[in-house]
Amino acid sequence: MTVNVGGEHLTIPAGSSDTAYLSKIIEVEEGDILQPDAATRVYHLTKKDDIDVKPTTVKEVTISSANTDLTKELVGTGSSASASITTDLDVENTLTAKASDIDEALIELGALGAETPIDLLLTFEFTGGLTFNSVTAKNLEIQLPNFLMFKEGEVEEGNKLILNDEELKNAEKVLHVIGYEFGEKAGEGEKPDENRTITIDGKVTMKGQVVTSGIGGSGSLTMTMHVTLGEMTANSVTGVIQPNIDAETTKIELNDLPDFLKDEETRLDITNPVILLIAENPLATPVQIDAVLTPMKNNTQIEGKEVKIGEGYDKKPIELAPNKKNLIALSRTGESSIEEATNVKVEDINNLLETIPDDIEVDLQPVVRNEGYYTAELGRAYEMPSSYEVDVPLSFEQNLNIVYNDSVQDLNKDLNDLDKVILKKANVLLTVDNAIPLKLQLKPENVLIKDVYGNELTAVKKTIEEDKQYVAESTDGEKPATSELVLNLTSDDTAFLSKIDRICFKITAVTGTTTGVPLKDTQWLKITSIKLSVPGGVNVDLN
């Protein structure tokens, strides 16, 4: 005794699902890196932390002491007592100093300065058999090396010292050197040799006349001017200075993500992710930023997805301006809403997020490429406080693929009594309201049919009609679009319907259909109706 029930179509209501707000689908807790913006409710991935940049120091330069002598015979050998003798002078000698162990950062030295001046001492010594009452300078011009910098007012322009009508017997002149100057621009200064040493040579000349009076006895008289320059420790430098700035590799950890972003199939195509680099540049020269950003998953680099920035990688130069706090916004479009930030377009920055990484390694390489002169303090630890802020608004482009998992449960309590129903085919009709501005798709391979024990019913084959597999997107993220999905189930087991307890499904975004779509926690998805439809009705075995 077999009876047909339902005729052409038999439809059995099987319930509905709760409204699934994105705030429920995407569960976030306080402190998670994914949060909706308080004003717009658009989801943002946010993360910020410090970047460890070691203090930069260029060590002090020590310039050795130096001395030289200039000697002139005033009265020749065999001379005897005389009232006075005038002698013309034109003598010179070389004053040589050295600096060793110069820091590698000092490419060329234009000038060196000392906080405490050092003494340059001029003393006059007279030797020979003659006695004398005095030796007086007459427009005696002493030319000192041009590389020496003296306290203001101590010498004439051009480092000349003029002595006129001054007594030289027992005379001592003390001048105060505040630094060394070798050149005013690149190419004019001193460059350390391969041993990191420079040798500083300069002429000292003495021209003019001296008058020797009250000469007595017999013999000769010779005058020697001793020039003695003390050792200097320079604590400032002007020149081509390219210090090594060492920044530790930083990990941007993307933890506490919702499940739909962790799924292996998830692919993000973010409209405009922004990574903000914040760094203070205490130097009086621009510091360029080179960097390699590498996405990592399971402690392994995601192949081919690293992003390089900076002139060192043949990209647009990124500079930190001198003596200020700098904000550098790296983004896909080259635009951001960050006030006072320098915006840098990094077209491939989405590579870092396309496959959601566990973390992004940031190898920051600050470098000074300036080949011109600027001034820096020697021995000072230049601090460069740095940090980063990541802001990824979940606004997607065409290569987006996200995954939403849900299920229809506890069907068996309504279907277990159908064990006497004879059928080989049934359709699951899902009516879906979608207020999320993403077109979604249900593929047959993303559906699992399970029994009350959680085991997959592999004997049930699944297909979806071509035009009944899509969930239309909301056009404005407010008004829902209604769609019907039709899942076809077939099996050689004629009682398969009574064994079904749970239908699990994975809905994915349709790639290539979104442009600049923001996700908000107020948007929602709801399966308003779930029905089982049996084409041609069912045969019931009443035997």
Coordinates of C-alpha atoms in Angstrom, one line a residue:
M1 CA 0.0 0.0 0.0
T2 CA 1.8 3.1 -1.2
V3 CA 0.2 6.6 -1.2
N4 CA 1.4 9.7 -3.0
V5 CA 1.3 12.8 -0.9
G6 CA 1.8 16.4 -2.2
G7 CA 1.1 16.1 -5.8
E8 CA 3.4 18.2 -8.0
H9 CA 5.1 19.9 -5.1
L10 CA 5.2 19.1 -1.4
T11 CA 6.6 21.9 0.7
I12 CA 7.5 21.4 4.4
P13 CA 8.3 24.5 6.6
A14 CA 11.6 24.0 8.4
G15 CA 11.9 27.3 10.3
S16 CA 14.2 30.3 9.9
S17 CA 17.4 31.7 11.4
D18 CA 17.9 34.6 13.8
T19 CA 18.9 38.0 12.4
A20 CA 22.7 37.8 12.2
Y21 CA 24.0 41.3 12.6
L22 CA 27.6 41.8 11.6
S23 CA 28.2 42.8 15.3
K24 CA 27.2 39.2 16.1
I25 CA 28.9 37.6 13.1
I26 CA 32.0 39.6 13.7
E27 CA 32.3 39.3 17.5
V28 CA 34.7 41.8 19.0
E29 CA 35.7 42.5 22.5
E30 CA 37.3 45.5 24.1
G31 CA 40.9 45.6 23.3
D32 CA 40.6 43.5 20.0
I33 CA 42.3 45.0 17.0
L34 CA 39.0 44.9 15.0
Q35 CA 36.6 47.6 16.3
P36 CA 33.8 49.6 14.7
D37 CA 34.3 53.3 14.5
A38 CA 32.3 55.1 17.2
A39 CA 30.9 57.6 14.7
T40 CA 30.6 55.8 11.4
R41 CA 30.3 52.1 12.7
V42 CA 32.6 51.1 9.9
Y43 CA 34.9 48.2 11.0
H44 CA 38.6 49.1 11.3
L45 CA 41.6 46.9 12.0
T46 CA 43.7 49.0 14.3
K47 CA 47.0 48.4 15.9
K48 CA 49.7 50.6 17.3
D49 CA 53.0 50.1 19.2
D50 CA 56.5 51.4 19.5
I51 CA 59.4 50.8 17.1
D52 CA 62.7 50.3 18.9
V53 CA 65.3 52.6 17.4
K54 CA 68.7 52.6 19.1
P55 CA 70.2 56.0 20.0
T56 CA 72.6 57.3 17.4
T57 CA 76.0 58.6 18.5
V58 CA 79.0 59.9 16.5
K59 CA 82.0 59.8 18.7
E60 CA 84.1 62.8 19.5
V61 CA 87.2 63.7 17.5
T62 CA 90.5 64.3 19.2
I63 CA 93.1 66.4 17.4
S64 CA 96.7 66.0 18.6
S65 CA 98.8 68.8 19.9
A66 CA 101.2 70.4 17.5
N67 CA 104.2 72.7 17.6
T68 CA 106.7 74.4 15.2
D69 CA 109.6 76.9 15.4
L70 CA 110.5 79.9 13.3
T71 CA 114.1 81.0 13.6
K72 CA 115.9 84.1 12.4
E73 CA 119.4 85.5 13.1
L74 CA 119.1 89.1 14.1
V75 CA 122.8 90.0 14.5
G76 CA 125.5 88.1 12.6
T77 CA 128.4 86.2 14.1
G78 CA 131.4 88.4 15.0
S79 CA 129.3 91.5 15.6
S80 CA 130.2 93.9 18.4
A81 CA 128.5 96.4 20.5
S82 CA 126.1 98.7 18.6
A83 CA 123.4 101.2 19.4
S84 CA 120.7 99.3 17.4
I85 CA 120.2 97.0 14.4
T86 CA 117.0 96.7 12.3
T87 CA 116.5 93.2 10.8
D88 CA 114.0 92.2 8.1
L89 CA 112.1 88.9 8.7
D90 CA 110.5 86.6 6.2
V91 CA 110.5 83.1 7.7
E92 CA 108.0 80.2 7.7
N93 CA 107.5 76.7 8.9
T94 CA 104.7 74.0 9.0
L95 CA 102.4 73.3 11.9
T96 CA 101.1 69.7 11.7
A97 CA 98.4 68.1 13.8
K98 CA 96.6 64.7 13.4
A99 CA 93.3 63.1 14.3
S100 CA 92.9 59.3 14.4
D101 CA 90.1 56.8 15.0
I102 CA 87.6 59.0 13.3
D103 CA 84.0 57.7 13.4
E104 CA 82.8 56.0 10.2
A105 CA 79.9 58.4 10.1
L106 CA 82.2 61.3 9.3
I107 CA 82.6 61.2 5.6
E108 CA 84.1 64.6 5.2
L109 CA 85.0 67.2 7.9
G110 CA 84.3 70.8 7.1
A111 CA 84.8 72.1 10.7
L112 CA 85.3 70.9 14.2
G113 CA 84.4 72.8 17.3
A114 CA 85.3 72.5 21.0
E115 CA 83.2 73.5 24.0
T116 CA 86.4 74.5 25.9
P117 CA 88.9 76.5 23.9
I118 CA 92.5 75.4 23.7
D119 CA 95.6 77.6 23.9
L120 CA 97.9 78.5 21.1
L121 CA 101.1 79.8 22.7
L122 CA 103.6 82.1 21.0
T123 CA 106.9 82.5 22.9
F124 CA 110.1 84.3 21.8
E125 CA 113.6 82.9 22.7
F126 CA 116.9 84.7 22.1
T127 CA 120.2 82.8 21.9
G128 CA 123.9 83.8 21.1
G129 CA 126.8 85.6 22.7
L130 CA 125.6 89.1 22.4
T131 CA 123.7 90.9 25.1
F132 CA 120.9 93.4 24.3
N133 CA 118.5 95.7 26.0
S134 CA 115.4 95.1 23.8
V135 CA 113.9 93.7 20.6
T136 CA 111.0 95.6 19.3
A137 CA 108.5 94.5 16.7
K138 CA 107.9 96.9 13.8
N139 CA 104.8 95.9 11.8
L140 CA 105.6 92.3 12.4
E141 CA 102.9 90.2 10.8
I142 CA 102.5 86.6 12.1
Q143 CA 100.3 84.5 9.7
L144 CA 98.7 81.6 11.5
P145 CA 97.1 78.6 9.7
N146 CA 93.8 79.3 8.1
F147 CA 92.2 76.1 9.5
L148 CA 92.4 77.6 13.1
M149 CA 89.3 79.4 14.5
F150 CA 90.1 81.9 17.2
K151 CA 88.0 83.7 19.7
E152 CA 86.5 86.8 18.2
G153 CA 88.8 89.8 18.3
E154 CA 92.0 88.0 19.1
V155 CA 93.4 88.0 15.5
E156 CA 93.0 90.1 12.4
E157 CA 91.0 88.9 9.4
G158 CA 92.7 86.0 7.7
N159 CA 94.3 84.8 11.0
K160 CA 96.9 87.5 11.0
L161 CA 98.5 88.7 14.3
I162 CA 100.1 92.2 13.9
L163 CA 102.8 93.2 16.5
N164 CA 103.9 96.8 16.3
D165 CA 106.2 98.6 18.8
E166 CA 105.9 95.6 21.1
E167 CA 108.7 94.3 23.1
L168 CA 109.5 90.7 22.3
K169 CA 112.1 90.1 25.0
N170 CA 110.4 87.7 27.5
A171 CA 107.2 88.2 25.5
E172 CA 104.4 85.5 25.5
K173 CA 101.3 85.6 23.5
V174 CA 98.3 83.4 24.3
L175 CA 95.5 82.9 21.8
H176 CA 92.4 80.8 22.2
V177 CA 91.4 78.3 19.5
I178 CA 87.8 77.4 19.5
G179 CA 87.9 75.0 16.5
Y180 CA 89.2 73.9 13.2
E181 CA 87.8 74.9 9.8
F182 CA 88.7 73.1 6.6
G183 CA 85.9 74.0 4.1
E184 CA 82.5 75.6 3.7
K185 CA 80.9 73.0 1.5
A186 CA 81.2 69.4 0.3
G187 CA 84.5 68.8 -1.5
E188 CA 86.4 71.5 0.3
G189 CA 86.9 69.6 3.6
E190 CA 89.2 66.9 5.0
K191 CA 88.3 63.3 4.2
P192 CA 89.6 60.5 6.6
D193 CA 91.9 58.1 4.9
E194 CA 91.5 54.3 5.0
N195 CA 92.8 54.2 8.5
R196 CA 90.2 56.8 9.6
T197 CA 93.0 59.4 10.1
I198 CA 93.4 63.0 8.9
T199 CA 96.7 65.0 8.9
I200 CA 96.2 68.8 9.2
D201 CA 99.1 70.9 7.8
G202 CA 99.3 74.7 7.8
K203 CA 101.9 77.3 7.3
V204 CA 103.1 79.7 10.0
T205 CA 104.9 82.8 8.6
M206 CA 106.6 85.8 10.2
K207 CA 107.2 88.9 8.1
G208 CA 108.2 92.4 9.0
Q209 CA 111.0 94.0 11.0
V210 CA 112.5 93.9 14.5
V211 CA 114.8 96.5 16.0
T212 CA 117.5 95.2 18.4
S213 CA 118.8 97.9 20.8
G214 CA 121.6 98.2 23.3
I215 CA 123.8 95.4 21.8
G216 CA 126.9 94.6 23.9
G217 CA 129.6 92.0 23.8
S218 CA 130.5 90.0 20.7
G219 CA 129.2 87.1 18.9
S220 CA 125.6 86.7 17.4
L221 CA 122.0 87.0 18.3
T222 CA 119.2 84.6 17.1
M223 CA 115.5 84.9 17.7
T224 CA 113.2 81.8 17.7
M225 CA 109.4 82.0 17.9
H226 CA 108.0 78.8 19.4
V227 CA 104.4 78.0 18.3
T228 CA 102.7 75.5 20.6
L229 CA 99.1 74.3 20.0
G230 CA 97.3 72.1 22.6
E231 CA 95.3 68.9 22.1
M232 CA 91.7 69.5 21.3
T233 CA 88.7 67.2 21.8
A234 CA 86.0 68.4 19.4
N235 CA 82.4 67.9 20.4
S236 CA 80.7 69.4 17.3
V237 CA 81.2 68.8 13.6
T238 CA 80.1 70.3 10.4
G239 CA 80.5 68.2 7.3
V240 CA 79.2 65.3 5.4
I241 CA 77.8 63.1 8.2
Q242 CA 76.1 59.8 7.6
P243 CA 75.5 58.1 10.9
N244 CA 74.3 54.5 11.2
I245 CA 70.8 54.4 12.6
D246 CA 69.8 51.0 13.9
A247 CA 66.1 50.1 14.2
E248 CA 65.1 46.7 15.5
T249 CA 62.8 44.6 13.4
T250 CA 59.2 45.2 14.6
K251 CA 56.3 42.7 14.5
I252 CA 52.8 44.0 13.9
E253 CA 50.8 41.2 15.4
L254 CA 47.4 40.7 14.0
N255 CA 45.8 38.7 16.8
D256 CA 42.3 38.5 18.2
L257 CA 40.7 38.4 14.7
P258 CA 37.2 37.2 14.1
D259 CA 36.8 33.8 12.5
F260 CA 35.7 35.2 9.1
L261 CA 39.1 36.8 8.7
K262 CA 41.0 33.8 10.0
D263 CA 39.5 31.4 7.4
E264 CA 42.1 30.0 5.0
E265 CA 40.0 31.0 2.0
T266 CA 39.6 34.6 3.1
R267 CA 41.2 37.1 0.8
L268 CA 41.1 40.8 1.5
D269 CA 41.2 43.6 -1.1
I270 CA 41.2 46.7 1.0
T271 CA 40.4 50.0 -0.6
N272 CA 42.9 52.1 1.4
P273 CA 44.8 50.5 4.3
V274 CA 47.0 53.0 6.1
I275 CA 50.2 52.3 8.0
L276 CA 51.3 55.4 9.9
L277 CA 55.0 55.7 10.8
I278 CA 55.7 58.3 13.6
A279 CA 59.3 59.2 14.1
E280 CA 61.2 62.1 15.7
N281 CA 64.3 63.2 13.7
P282 CA 66.7 65.1 16.1
L283 CA 69.3 65.6 13.4
A284 CA 69.8 68.8 11.4
T285 CA 69.4 66.8 8.2
P286 CA 66.7 64.8 6.5
V287 CA 66.7 61.1 7.4
Q288 CA 65.3 58.8 4.7
I289 CA 63.3 55.8 5.5
D290 CA 63.7 52.5 3.6
A291 CA 61.8 49.5 4.8
V292 CA 60.8 46.0 4.0
L293 CA 57.3 44.9 5.3
T294 CA 56.9 41.1 5.2
P295 CA 53.6 39.3 6.0
M296 CA 54.2 36.1 8.0
K297 CA 51.9 33.1 8.6
N298 CA 52.8 30.1 10.8
N299 CA 56.3 31.7 11.2
T300 CA 56.8 31.5 7.4
Q301 CA 57.0 34.4 4.9
I302 CA 53.9 34.6 2.7
E303 CA 55.8 34.2 -0.6
G304 CA 55.8 37.1 -3.1
K305 CA 53.8 39.5 -0.8
E306 CA 56.5 41.6 0.8
V307 CA 56.3 45.3 0.3
K308 CA 59.4 47.5 -0.1
I309 CA 59.5 51.3 0.3
G310 CA 62.1 54.0 0.0
E311 CA 64.8 55.1 -2.3
G312 CA 67.1 52.2 -1.3
Y313 CA 64.6 49.9 -3.1
D314 CA 64.2 52.2 -6.1
K315 CA 60.9 53.6 -4.8
K316 CA 59.9 57.2 -4.1
P317 CA 62.2 58.7 -1.3
I318 CA 60.5 59.0 2.1
E319 CA 62.1 61.7 4.3
L320 CA 61.9 62.6 7.9
A321 CA 62.3 66.4 8.1
P322 CA 65.1 67.7 10.4
N323 CA 64.5 68.6 14.0
K324 CA 60.9 67.6 14.2
K325 CA 58.3 64.9 14.8
N326 CA 57.3 63.3 11.5
L327 CA 54.1 61.5 10.5
I328 CA 54.4 59.4 7.4
A329 CA 51.2 57.8 6.1
L330 CA 51.7 54.8 3.8
S331 CA 48.5 54.0 1.9
R332 CA 47.2 52.4 -1.3
T333 CA 45.7 55.6 -2.7
G334 CA 48.3 58.1 -1.3
E335 CA 45.5 59.8 0.7
S336 CA 44.6 59.7 4.4
S337 CA 42.6 61.8 6.8
I338 CA 45.6 62.1 9.2
E339 CA 46.4 65.7 9.9
E340 CA 49.9 67.0 9.2
A341 CA 50.9 63.6 7.8
T342 CA 53.1 63.3 4.7
N343 CA 51.1 60.9 2.5
V344 CA 53.0 58.3 0.5
K345 CA 51.4 56.2 -2.2
V346 CA 52.3 52.5 -1.9
E347 CA 50.2 50.8 -4.6
D348 CA 51.1 47.2 -3.5
I349 CA 50.4 47.7 0.3
N350 CA 47.4 45.4 0.1
N351 CA 49.8 42.5 -0.5
L352 CA 50.4 42.6 3.3
L353 CA 46.7 41.8 4.0
E354 CA 45.4 39.9 1.0
T355 CA 46.0 36.6 2.9
I356 CA 45.5 37.6 6.5
P357 CA 48.9 37.1 8.2
D358 CA 49.7 36.3 11.8
D359 CA 52.0 39.3 11.9
I360 CA 53.8 41.7 9.6
E361 CA 57.5 42.1 10.1
V362 CA 58.7 45.7 9.6
D363 CA 62.4 46.0 8.9
L364 CA 62.9 49.7 9.2
Q365 CA 66.1 51.2 7.8
P366 CA 66.6 54.9 8.6
V367 CA 69.5 56.3 6.6
V368 CA 71.2 59.6 6.0
R369 CA 72.0 60.1 2.3
N370 CA 72.7 63.8 2.5
E371 CA 76.0 64.5 0.8
G372 CA 76.0 68.2 1.8
Y373 CA 77.2 69.8 5.1
Y374 CA 75.2 70.1 8.3
T375 CA 76.2 70.3 11.9
A376 CA 75.9 67.6 14.6
E377 CA 77.0 67.2 18.2
L378 CA 79.7 64.6 18.8
G379 CA 79.4 62.2 21.7
R380 CA 75.6 62.9 22.0
A381 CA 73.2 60.1 22.0
Y382 CA 70.6 61.2 19.5
E383 CA 67.2 59.6 20.4
M384 CA 64.7 58.9 17.7
P385 CA 61.4 57.8 19.4
S386 CA 59.4 55.9 16.8
S387 CA 56.1 54.1 16.6
Y388 CA 53.5 52.8 14.1
E389 CA 49.8 52.9 13.8
V390 CA 47.9 50.5 11.5
D391 CA 44.4 51.5 10.4
V392 CA 42.6 49.2 7.9
P393 CA 39.0 50.2 7.3
L394 CA 37.1 47.2 6.1
S395 CA 36.2 48.8 2.8
F396 CA 36.8 46.3 0.0
E397 CA 37.8 46.2 -3.6
Q398 CA 37.2 43.6 -6.3
N399 CA 39.5 40.8 -5.2
L400 CA 37.7 40.4 -1.9
N401 CA 36.8 37.0 -0.6
I402 CA 35.4 36.6 2.9
V403 CA 33.8 33.6 4.4
Y404 CA 30.6 33.5 6.6
N405 CA 29.8 30.2 8.2
D406 CA 26.3 29.3 9.5
S407 CA 24.0 26.3 9.8
V408 CA 20.4 25.2 10.1
Q409 CA 20.1 23.0 13.2
D410 CA 17.8 20.5 14.9
L411 CA 15.9 19.5 11.8
N412 CA 15.7 15.9 12.9
K413 CA 12.9 16.6 15.4
D414 CA 10.7 17.6 12.5
L415 CA 12.0 15.1 9.9
N416 CA 12.7 11.9 11.8
D417 CA 9.1 10.8 11.4
L418 CA 9.6 10.8 7.6
D419 CA 11.4 7.5 7.7
K420 CA 8.5 5.9 5.8
V421 CA 8.7 8.5 3.1
I422 CA 10.1 7.2 -0.2
L423 CA 11.9 9.9 -2.2
K424 CA 15.3 10.4 -3.9
K425 CA 15.2 14.2 -4.3
A426 CA 14.4 17.2 -2.1
N427 CA 15.1 20.9 -2.4
V428 CA 16.1 23.2 0.5
L429 CA 14.6 26.6 -0.2
L430 CA 16.4 29.5 1.7
T431 CA 14.9 32.9 1.6
V432 CA 17.6 35.4 2.6
D433 CA 17.3 39.1 3.5
N434 CA 20.7 40.7 3.1
A435 CA 21.4 44.3 4.4
I436 CA 25.2 43.8 4.0
P437 CA 26.5 45.6 0.8
L438 CA 28.3 42.4 -0.4
K439 CA 27.0 40.0 -3.0
L440 CA 27.3 36.5 -1.5
Q441 CA 27.3 33.0 -3.0
L442 CA 26.5 29.5 -1.8
K443 CA 28.4 26.8 -3.6
P444 CA 27.4 23.1 -3.3
E445 CA 30.9 22.2 -2.1
N446 CA 30.4 24.6 0.8
V447 CA 27.4 22.7 2.1
L448 CA 27.6 19.8 4.6
I449 CA 24.6 17.6 5.5
K450 CA 25.0 16.1 9.0
D451 CA 23.0 13.6 11.1
V452 CA 22.2 13.9 14.8
Y453 CA 25.6 12.5 15.7
G454 CA 27.4 15.2 13.7
N455 CA 28.5 12.8 11.0
E456 CA 28.4 13.9 7.4
L457 CA 25.8 12.2 5.2
T458 CA 28.1 11.6 2.3
A459 CA 25.4 9.6 0.4
V460 CA 23.5 12.9 -0.1
K461 CA 24.5 14.6 -3.3
K462 CA 24.2 18.5 -3.4
T463 CA 23.7 20.8 -6.4
I464 CA 22.6 24.4 -6.7
E465 CA 20.7 25.8 -9.6
E466 CA 22.8 28.3 -11.4
D467 CA 20.5 31.3 -10.9
K468 CA 19.6 30.3 -7.3
Q469 CA 23.0 30.3 -5.7
Y470 CA 23.5 34.1 -5.1
V471 CA 22.4 36.4 -2.3
A472 CA 22.0 39.9 -3.7
E473 CA 23.7 42.7 -1.9
S474 CA 22.1 45.7 -0.3
T475 CA 22.7 48.8 -2.4
D476 CA 23.1 51.1 0.6
G477 CA 23.9 48.9 3.6
E478 CA 20.5 49.8 5.1
K479 CA 17.7 48.4 3.0
P480 CA 17.9 44.6 2.7
A481 CA 17.8 42.8 -0.6
T482 CA 15.8 39.5 -0.7
S483 CA 17.0 36.4 -2.5
E484 CA 16.0 32.8 -2.7
L485 CA 18.7 30.0 -2.7
V486 CA 17.7 26.6 -3.9
L487 CA 19.9 23.6 -2.7
N488 CA 19.1 20.3 -4.5
L489 CA 19.6 17.2 -2.4
T490 CA 19.5 13.7 -4.0
S491 CA 20.4 10.2 -2.7
D492 CA 19.9 6.6 -3.4
D493 CA 18.8 6.2 0.2
T494 CA 15.0 6.8 -0.1
A495 CA 14.8 7.6 3.6
F496 CA 17.6 10.2 3.7
L497 CA 15.4 13.1 4.6
S498 CA 14.6 11.6 8.0
K499 CA 18.3 11.3 8.9
I500 CA 19.1 15.0 8.3
D501 CA 19.6 17.1 11.5
R502 CA 21.9 19.9 10.4
I503 CA 22.7 21.7 7.2
C504 CA 26.0 23.6 7.5
F505 CA 26.9 26.1 4.9
K506 CA 29.7 28.5 4.1
I507 CA 28.7 31.6 2.2
T508 CA 31.5 33.5 0.5
A509 CA 31.6 37.0 -1.1
V510 CA 31.5 37.1 -4.9
T511 CA 34.8 38.5 -6.1
G512 CA 34.8 41.2 -8.7
T513 CA 31.5 42.8 -7.6
T514 CA 32.5 45.2 -4.9
T515 CA 34.1 48.6 -5.0
G516 CA 34.8 50.7 -2.0
V517 CA 32.2 48.9 0.2
P518 CA 32.4 49.6 3.9
L519 CA 31.3 47.0 6.4
K520 CA 29.4 48.3 9.5
D521 CA 28.4 46.5 12.6
T522 CA 24.8 47.6 12.1
Q523 CA 24.4 45.6 8.8
W524 CA 22.8 42.2 9.0
L525 CA 21.8 39.0 7.2
K526 CA 18.8 36.8 8.0
I527 CA 17.4 33.6 6.6
T528 CA 13.8 34.5 6.9
S529 CA 12.4 31.2 5.7
I530 CA 13.7 27.6 5.3
K531 CA 11.6 25.1 3.5
L532 CA 12.0 21.6 2.2
S533 CA 10.3 21.1 -1.2
V534 CA 9.8 17.7 -2.7
P535 CA 9.1 17.9 -6.5
G536 CA 6.3 15.5 -7.5
G537 CA 5.4 14.9 -3.9
V538 CA 6.4 11.8 -1.9
N539 CA 5.3 8.2 -1.8
V540 CA 4.5 6.9 1.6
D541 CA 4.8 3.2 2.3
L542 CA 1.8 2.2 4.5
N543 CA 2.6 -1.5 4.4

